[in-house]
Amino acid sequence: MFKVHALITGVTGQDGSYLAEFLLSKGYEVFATIRRSSVANFDRIAHIQEKITLIPADLLDQNSLTSAVLQARPREIYNLAAQSFVPTSWNQPVLTGEFTALGVTRVLEAIRAVDPTIRFYQASSSEMFGKVRQSPQNETTPFYPRSPYGVAKVYGHWITVNYRESYNIFGCSGILFNHESPRRGREFVTRKVTEAAARAKLGKQRVLKMGNLDAHRDWGFAGDYAEAMWLMLQQDAPDDFVIATGISHSVRELLQVAFGTVGLNWEDYVVVDPALVRPAEVDYLLGDATKAQQKLGWKPRVSFEQLIQMMVEQDLKYWKEHD
C-alpha cells in the first residue's frame, strides 16, 4: 500500500518530534530536513530516528530545500523550523528574520517549483499578537508584534496567505499559543521553572532568577497541538486557525504549580532579576480556538496543571540520575 509522504522542517525540536511520532502513528512515510552542524542534537527523536528519512537542508539555502522536496516528494510539508527563542531574537534580529521570515518564502518557492499541489503548514505564533488589540485573540485579531521574532512570524504568516491567494497553494497557518512538554528546551520559561522545582526538591538549586512574574500566557501541551497541525492539512480548503486552550495563567501561577508539585513554596527560591525582563513585554495572551473546535473538531486534552506536573516529574527523574 502506498504511504502518504510528509516532510518536516525542525524535526529535532519539541514540535517536530511530536508531529513525527503522530504522523508515523497514522502510517505516513516521514522525511525531515536537518541542518549540518558541528553538534547534532537528536535526543528528542532518538526513539523514532530509524523510522524517519533525514535529508540535509537549510532554511537559508534555496537549492537545498528544493532538493529536499524533490527527494521526499511529499503530499504535506510542515514548516516548524525557526529561530524560535524570543530573547535571542533581540540579540540576533537579522538571523531571526532570515530563518523565521525568509525561510518560509524559500519553502514556498520550493513547493511552487517542484509540485504546487503539496499541502503546506506554516507554524505561526501567538507572539504575532504581541501588544494585544483585543482579548481573547482569534483569527481576525490585528497583529502587533513586540519582538523581532514576532515580526518575523508575521511575515511568515502573510507570505503563506499571499502564496495561497496568488498561486492557489494549499497553505495553512496554525497560530499556536504557547505549548510545552517535557521536551521543551531548557531556555524556555516553563522548562526553566519545572527544572528548578525538581532541582530544588533534590537540594541541587537554591535560587531561581525570573523576569516578569505577571506576564500571562495560554499554555497547552505540544502533543495536542501536533494533532491540530495535521488536521488543518486534511480539510477541503486551506485556512488559518488559532490553536489554544482558552485559559491564561500568569508566570506566578506557573511557579505555584511547579513548586507545589514537589511540596515547596516557590517564594523561598525565586528572585526577580530586572535583566530578564524583555525590552518590550507581551503581557497578556489568551487564545480563542472556537474556529478550530468547530471546523477541525480539535480540542486540548491535557490541562495546564497536568502539563506542568508532567514536566516536573520528568525533570525529577532526570536530575535523580544526573549531577
Tab-separated table of C-alpha atoms in Angstrom:
chain	number	residue	atom	x	y	z
A	1	MET	CA	0.000	0.000	0.000
A	2	PHE	CA	1.275	3.453	-0.878
A	3	LYS	CA	2.155	5.543	2.144
A	4	VAL	CA	1.484	9.277	2.250
A	5	HIS	CA	4.775	11.185	2.316
A	6	ALA	CA	5.278	14.128	4.676
A	7	LEU	CA	8.297	16.418	5.019
A	8	ILE	CA	9.021	18.187	8.306
A	9	THR	CA	11.458	21.037	8.878
A	10	GLY	CA	12.544	21.407	12.502
A	11	VAL	CA	12.051	17.729	13.371
A	12	THR	CA	14.670	17.802	16.147
A	13	GLY	CA	12.666	20.431	18.052
A	14	GLN	CA	9.849	19.854	20.516
A	15	ASP	CA	7.009	20.227	17.996
A	16	GLY	CA	8.786	18.347	15.228
A	17	SER	CA	9.358	15.303	17.411
A	18	TYR	CA	5.714	15.092	18.495
A	19	LEU	CA	4.494	15.640	14.933
A	20	ALA	CA	6.821	12.956	13.560
A	21	GLU	CA	5.501	10.492	16.161
A	22	PHE	CA	1.928	11.397	15.279
A	23	LEU	CA	2.434	11.030	11.511
A	24	LEU	CA	4.184	7.680	11.958
A	25	SER	CA	1.188	6.503	14.022
A	26	LYS	CA	-1.012	7.468	11.053
A	27	GLY	CA	1.066	5.301	8.726
A	28	TYR	CA	2.954	8.114	6.981
A	29	GLU	CA	6.361	7.888	5.373
A	30	VAL	CA	8.142	10.678	7.245
A	31	PHE	CA	11.005	12.705	5.805
A	32	ALA	CA	12.711	15.521	7.683
A	33	THR	CA	15.299	18.160	6.914
A	34	ILE	CA	18.282	18.575	9.208
A	35	ARG	CA	20.887	21.318	9.230
A	36	ARG	CA	24.520	20.338	9.052
A	37	SER	CA	26.076	21.448	12.334
A	38	SER	CA	29.108	20.595	14.425
A	39	VAL	CA	26.874	19.271	17.214
A	40	ALA	CA	23.771	17.388	16.082
A	41	ASN	CA	21.082	17.011	18.767
A	42	PHE	CA	18.789	14.079	18.037
A	43	ASP	CA	17.704	13.452	21.640
A	44	ARG	CA	14.033	14.192	21.010
A	45	ILE	CA	13.768	11.828	18.036
A	46	ALA	CA	16.234	9.122	19.131
A	47	HIS	CA	13.394	6.639	19.720
A	48	ILE	CA	11.998	7.085	16.176
A	49	GLN	CA	15.092	8.156	14.226
A	50	GLU	CA	15.383	4.849	12.365
A	51	LYS	CA	11.814	5.258	11.092
A	52	ILE	CA	12.470	8.703	9.560
A	53	THR	CA	14.425	9.613	6.431
A	54	LEU	CA	16.683	12.580	7.250
A	55	ILE	CA	17.651	14.952	4.422
A	56	PRO	CA	20.362	17.631	4.802
A	57	ALA	CA	18.834	21.045	4.052
A	58	ASP	CA	18.807	24.571	5.433
A	59	LEU	CA	16.162	27.303	5.506
A	60	LEU	CA	18.891	29.753	4.474
A	61	ASP	CA	19.627	27.840	1.266
A	62	GLN	CA	17.053	27.659	-1.532
A	63	ASN	CA	18.731	24.891	-3.534
A	64	SER	CA	18.913	22.532	-0.569
A	65	LEU	CA	15.210	22.991	0.174
A	66	THR	CA	14.216	22.381	-3.435
A	67	SER	CA	16.376	19.245	-3.489
A	68	ALA	CA	14.759	18.020	-0.246
A	69	VAL	CA	11.268	18.415	-1.719
A	70	LEU	CA	12.369	16.606	-4.896
A	71	GLN	CA	13.756	13.753	-2.824
A	72	ALA	CA	10.826	13.388	-0.422
A	73	ARG	CA	8.029	14.008	-2.952
A	74	PRO	CA	5.673	14.814	-0.069
A	75	ARG	CA	1.935	15.339	-0.086
A	76	GLU	CA	2.344	17.515	3.010
A	77	ILE	CA	5.094	19.833	4.252
A	78	TYR	CA	5.190	21.103	7.830
A	79	ASN	CA	7.483	24.091	8.337
A	80	LEU	CA	8.358	24.067	12.035
A	81	ALA	CA	11.982	25.208	11.783
A	82	ALA	CA	12.762	28.698	13.042
A	83	GLN	CA	14.902	30.712	15.402
A	84	SER	CA	12.158	30.386	17.992
A	85	PHE	CA	13.517	31.795	21.261
A	86	VAL	CA	12.203	35.349	21.718
A	87	PRO	CA	15.125	36.752	23.812
A	88	THR	CA	17.629	35.507	21.216
A	89	SER	CA	15.711	37.388	18.524
A	90	TRP	CA	16.739	40.647	20.205
A	91	ASN	CA	20.405	39.663	20.066
A	92	GLN	CA	20.218	38.215	16.544
A	93	PRO	CA	17.386	40.067	14.789
A	94	VAL	CA	18.757	39.709	11.242
A	95	LEU	CA	19.417	35.976	11.577
A	96	THR	CA	15.955	35.544	13.111
A	97	GLY	CA	14.486	37.271	10.057
A	98	GLU	CA	16.440	35.055	7.676
A	99	PHE	CA	15.242	31.819	9.287
A	100	THR	CA	11.826	32.690	10.641
A	101	ALA	CA	10.630	35.028	7.858
A	102	LEU	CA	12.506	34.491	4.606
A	103	GLY	CA	12.916	30.784	5.328
A	104	VAL	CA	9.148	30.406	4.868
A	105	THR	CA	9.351	32.004	1.431
A	106	ARG	CA	12.102	29.608	0.408
A	107	VAL	CA	9.995	26.594	1.363
A	108	LEU	CA	7.018	28.006	-0.552
A	109	GLU	CA	9.231	28.645	-3.572
A	110	ALA	CA	10.422	25.033	-3.419
A	111	ILE	CA	6.780	23.888	-3.432
A	112	ARG	CA	5.978	26.160	-6.360
A	113	ALA	CA	8.957	24.846	-8.322
A	114	VAL	CA	8.524	21.130	-7.622
A	115	ASP	CA	4.813	20.458	-7.044
A	116	PRO	CA	2.236	23.223	-6.364
A	117	THR	CA	-0.306	20.622	-5.179
A	118	ILE	CA	1.713	19.969	-1.989
A	119	ARG	CA	-0.177	20.950	1.157
A	120	PHE	CA	1.795	23.338	3.369
A	121	TYR	CA	1.596	24.039	7.094
A	122	GLN	CA	3.260	27.155	8.488
A	123	ALA	CA	3.947	27.425	12.213
A	124	SER	CA	2.612	30.858	13.098
A	125	SER	CA	2.684	32.135	16.677
A	126	SER	CA	0.641	33.957	19.301
A	127	GLU	CA	3.667	36.279	19.610
A	128	MET	CA	2.311	37.934	16.445
A	129	PHE	CA	-0.458	39.451	18.598
A	130	GLY	CA	2.105	40.987	20.967
A	131	LYS	CA	0.557	44.168	22.350
A	132	VAL	CA	-2.895	42.698	22.062
A	133	ARG	CA	-5.674	44.698	20.397
A	134	GLN	CA	-8.460	42.544	21.826
A	135	SER	CA	-8.886	39.642	24.211
A	136	PRO	CA	-9.232	36.773	23.684
A	137	GLN	CA	-7.333	36.686	20.375
A	138	ASN	CA	-8.798	34.907	17.344
A	139	GLU	CA	-8.058	34.650	13.623
A	140	THR	CA	-9.267	38.204	12.918
A	141	THR	CA	-7.399	39.938	15.762
A	142	PRO	CA	-4.910	42.514	14.371
A	143	PHE	CA	-1.228	41.704	14.825
A	144	TYR	CA	1.046	43.959	16.893
A	145	PRO	CA	4.314	42.021	17.366
A	146	ARG	CA	6.659	43.134	20.155
A	147	SER	CA	9.911	41.357	19.256
A	148	PRO	CA	11.988	40.607	16.147
A	149	TYR	CA	10.718	37.026	16.469
A	150	GLY	CA	7.095	38.189	16.446
A	151	VAL	CA	7.735	40.465	13.458
A	152	ALA	CA	9.379	37.603	11.532
A	153	LYS	CA	6.442	35.317	12.302
A	154	VAL	CA	4.018	37.931	10.948
A	155	TYR	CA	5.974	37.931	7.679
A	156	GLY	CA	5.882	34.116	7.548
A	157	HIS	CA	2.156	34.154	8.182
A	158	TRP	CA	1.323	36.708	5.491
A	159	ILE	CA	3.640	35.264	2.844
A	160	THR	CA	1.774	31.975	3.296
A	161	VAL	CA	-1.540	33.790	2.759
A	162	ASN	CA	-0.039	35.509	-0.307
A	163	TYR	CA	1.092	32.250	-1.920
A	164	ARG	CA	-2.307	30.705	-1.167
A	165	GLU	CA	-4.136	33.553	-2.875
A	166	SER	CA	-1.650	34.192	-5.700
A	167	TYR	CA	-0.595	30.655	-6.676
A	168	ASN	CA	-3.501	28.584	-5.307
A	169	ILE	CA	-1.152	26.713	-2.962
A	170	PHE	CA	-2.851	24.818	-0.139
A	171	GLY	CA	-1.140	26.853	2.579
A	172	CYS	CA	-2.362	26.896	6.178
A	173	SER	CA	-1.033	28.797	9.169
A	174	GLY	CA	-1.552	27.496	12.664
A	175	ILE	CA	-1.473	30.414	15.090
A	176	LEU	CA	-0.310	28.354	18.032
A	177	PHE	CA	-0.322	29.776	21.518
A	178	ASN	CA	2.381	28.660	23.948
A	179	HIS	CA	2.714	24.891	24.023
A	180	GLU	CA	5.061	22.995	26.290
A	181	SER	CA	6.159	19.472	27.182
A	182	PRO	CA	8.961	17.544	28.887
A	183	ARG	CA	10.815	18.005	25.572
A	184	ARG	CA	10.742	21.812	25.833
A	185	GLY	CA	14.137	23.495	25.560
A	186	ARG	CA	15.728	24.489	28.859
A	187	GLU	CA	15.889	28.158	27.776
A	188	PHE	CA	12.070	28.497	27.814
A	189	VAL	CA	10.414	29.765	30.981
A	190	THR	CA	8.203	26.721	31.646
A	191	ARG	CA	11.110	24.290	31.460
A	192	LYS	CA	13.346	26.674	33.403
A	193	VAL	CA	10.747	26.649	36.199
A	194	THR	CA	9.950	22.918	36.215
A	195	GLU	CA	13.630	22.029	36.181
A	196	ALA	CA	14.338	24.443	39.033
A	197	ALA	CA	11.494	22.947	41.079
A	198	ALA	CA	12.881	19.447	40.552
A	199	ARG	CA	16.435	20.509	41.372
A	200	ALA	CA	15.271	22.438	44.450
A	201	LYS	CA	13.443	19.344	45.722
A	202	LEU	CA	16.659	17.351	45.338
A	203	GLY	CA	18.740	20.042	47.073
A	204	LYS	CA	20.615	20.912	43.872
A	205	GLN	CA	19.369	24.509	43.424
A	206	ARG	CA	18.725	27.309	45.891
A	207	VAL	CA	17.904	30.312	43.673
A	208	LEU	CA	15.792	30.767	40.545
A	209	LYS	CA	16.149	34.115	38.762
A	210	MET	CA	12.995	35.218	36.956
A	211	GLY	CA	11.748	38.211	34.968
A	212	ASN	CA	8.145	39.467	34.790
A	213	LEU	CA	6.016	37.295	37.083
A	214	ASP	CA	2.791	38.999	35.990
A	215	ALA	CA	3.034	38.070	32.289
A	216	HIS	CA	0.142	35.791	31.279
A	217	ARG	CA	0.254	33.023	28.710
A	218	ASP	CA	-2.179	30.478	27.300
A	219	TRP	CA	-0.171	27.269	27.847
A	220	GLY	CA	-1.064	23.909	26.284
A	221	PHE	CA	0.559	20.522	25.613
A	222	ALA	CA	2.685	20.266	22.463
A	223	GLY	CA	1.452	16.744	21.739
A	224	ASP	CA	-2.133	18.004	21.487
A	225	TYR	CA	-1.059	20.820	19.166
A	226	ALA	CA	0.746	18.468	16.761
A	227	GLU	CA	-2.589	16.808	16.022
A	228	ALA	CA	-4.089	20.203	15.176
A	229	MET	CA	-1.349	20.809	12.584
A	230	TRP	CA	-2.248	17.567	10.834
A	231	LEU	CA	-5.986	18.248	10.958
A	232	MET	CA	-5.518	21.565	9.129
A	233	LEU	CA	-3.991	19.795	6.126
A	234	GLN	CA	-6.849	17.261	5.942
A	235	GLN	CA	-9.519	19.879	5.214
A	236	ASP	CA	-11.173	20.512	1.836
A	237	ALA	CA	-9.880	24.090	1.695
A	238	PRO	CA	-6.845	25.806	3.253
A	239	ASP	CA	-7.397	28.188	6.151
A	240	ASP	CA	-5.731	29.665	9.229
A	241	PHE	CA	-6.549	28.588	12.774
A	242	VAL	CA	-5.821	29.748	16.308
A	243	ILE	CA	-4.801	26.772	18.469
A	244	ALA	CA	-5.076	27.464	22.194
A	245	THR	CA	-6.631	26.238	25.448
A	246	GLY	CA	-8.657	29.394	26.061
A	247	ILE	CA	-7.279	29.697	29.599
A	248	SER	CA	-4.496	32.118	30.557
A	249	HIS	CA	-2.128	31.675	33.504
A	250	SER	CA	0.466	34.008	34.988
A	251	VAL	CA	4.124	33.131	35.449
A	252	ARG	CA	3.357	33.363	39.164
A	253	GLU	CA	0.769	30.559	38.780
A	254	LEU	CA	3.315	28.535	36.827
A	255	LEU	CA	5.706	28.817	39.768
A	256	GLN	CA	2.993	27.844	42.259
A	257	VAL	CA	2.014	24.687	40.382
A	258	ALA	CA	5.590	23.591	39.612
A	259	PHE	CA	6.984	24.051	43.114
A	260	GLY	CA	3.709	22.839	44.660
A	261	THR	CA	4.093	19.566	42.745
A	262	VAL	CA	7.178	18.792	44.855
A	263	GLY	CA	5.786	20.287	48.067
A	264	LEU	CA	7.819	23.506	48.068
A	265	ASN	CA	6.972	27.209	48.353
A	266	TRP	CA	8.225	28.988	45.225
A	267	GLU	CA	8.708	32.271	47.120
A	268	ASP	CA	11.562	30.660	49.061
A	269	TYR	CA	13.560	30.247	45.834
A	270	VAL	CA	12.589	32.928	43.313
A	271	VAL	CA	14.469	36.208	42.854
A	272	VAL	CA	13.223	38.755	40.304
A	273	ASP	CA	16.075	39.902	38.045
A	274	PRO	CA	15.309	43.079	36.038
A	275	ALA	CA	17.851	41.950	33.415
A	276	LEU	CA	15.443	39.133	32.468
A	277	VAL	CA	12.558	41.463	31.603
A	278	ARG	CA	12.067	41.852	27.828
A	279	PRO	CA	12.735	45.251	26.194
A	280	ALA	CA	9.091	45.230	25.023
A	281	GLU	CA	6.926	42.879	27.060
A	282	VAL	CA	3.951	40.861	25.847
A	283	ASP	CA	1.760	40.995	28.924
A	284	TYR	CA	-1.405	39.018	28.231
A	285	LEU	CA	-2.036	36.281	25.671
A	286	LEU	CA	-5.318	34.341	25.604
A	287	GLY	CA	-6.434	32.378	22.576
A	288	ASP	CA	-9.921	31.715	21.213
A	289	ALA	CA	-9.818	28.353	19.392
A	290	THR	CA	-13.553	28.236	18.629
A	291	LYS	CA	-12.937	28.010	14.875
A	292	ALA	CA	-10.567	25.044	15.309
A	293	GLN	CA	-13.063	23.318	17.583
A	294	GLN	CA	-15.902	23.785	15.099
A	295	LYS	CA	-14.107	23.157	11.781
A	296	LEU	CA	-11.353	20.736	12.798
A	297	GLY	CA	-13.057	19.027	15.713
A	298	TRP	CA	-9.943	19.785	17.761
A	299	LYS	CA	-9.710	20.451	21.478
A	300	PRO	CA	-6.873	20.186	24.005
A	301	ARG	CA	-6.770	17.085	26.185
A	302	VAL	CA	-4.061	17.951	28.731
A	303	SER	CA	-4.780	20.650	31.338
A	304	PHE	CA	-2.279	23.274	32.499
A	305	GLU	CA	-1.854	21.573	35.856
A	306	GLN	CA	-1.369	18.137	34.262
A	307	LEU	CA	1.165	19.609	31.834
A	308	ILE	CA	3.325	21.274	34.495
A	309	GLN	CA	3.163	18.217	36.753
A	310	MET	CA	4.228	16.013	33.809
A	311	MET	CA	7.210	18.291	33.168
A	312	VAL	CA	8.261	18.458	36.830
A	313	GLU	CA	8.067	14.668	37.198
A	314	GLN	CA	10.208	14.165	34.092
A	315	ASP	CA	12.773	16.683	35.370
A	316	LEU	CA	12.795	14.962	38.787
A	317	LYS	CA	13.517	11.648	37.112
A	318	TYR	CA	16.320	13.195	35.061
A	319	TRP	CA	18.036	15.024	37.926
A	320	LYS	CA	17.900	11.999	40.223
A	321	GLU	CA	20.117	10.279	37.663
A	322	HIS	CA	22.433	13.213	36.869
A	323	ASP	CA	24.604	15.564	38.901
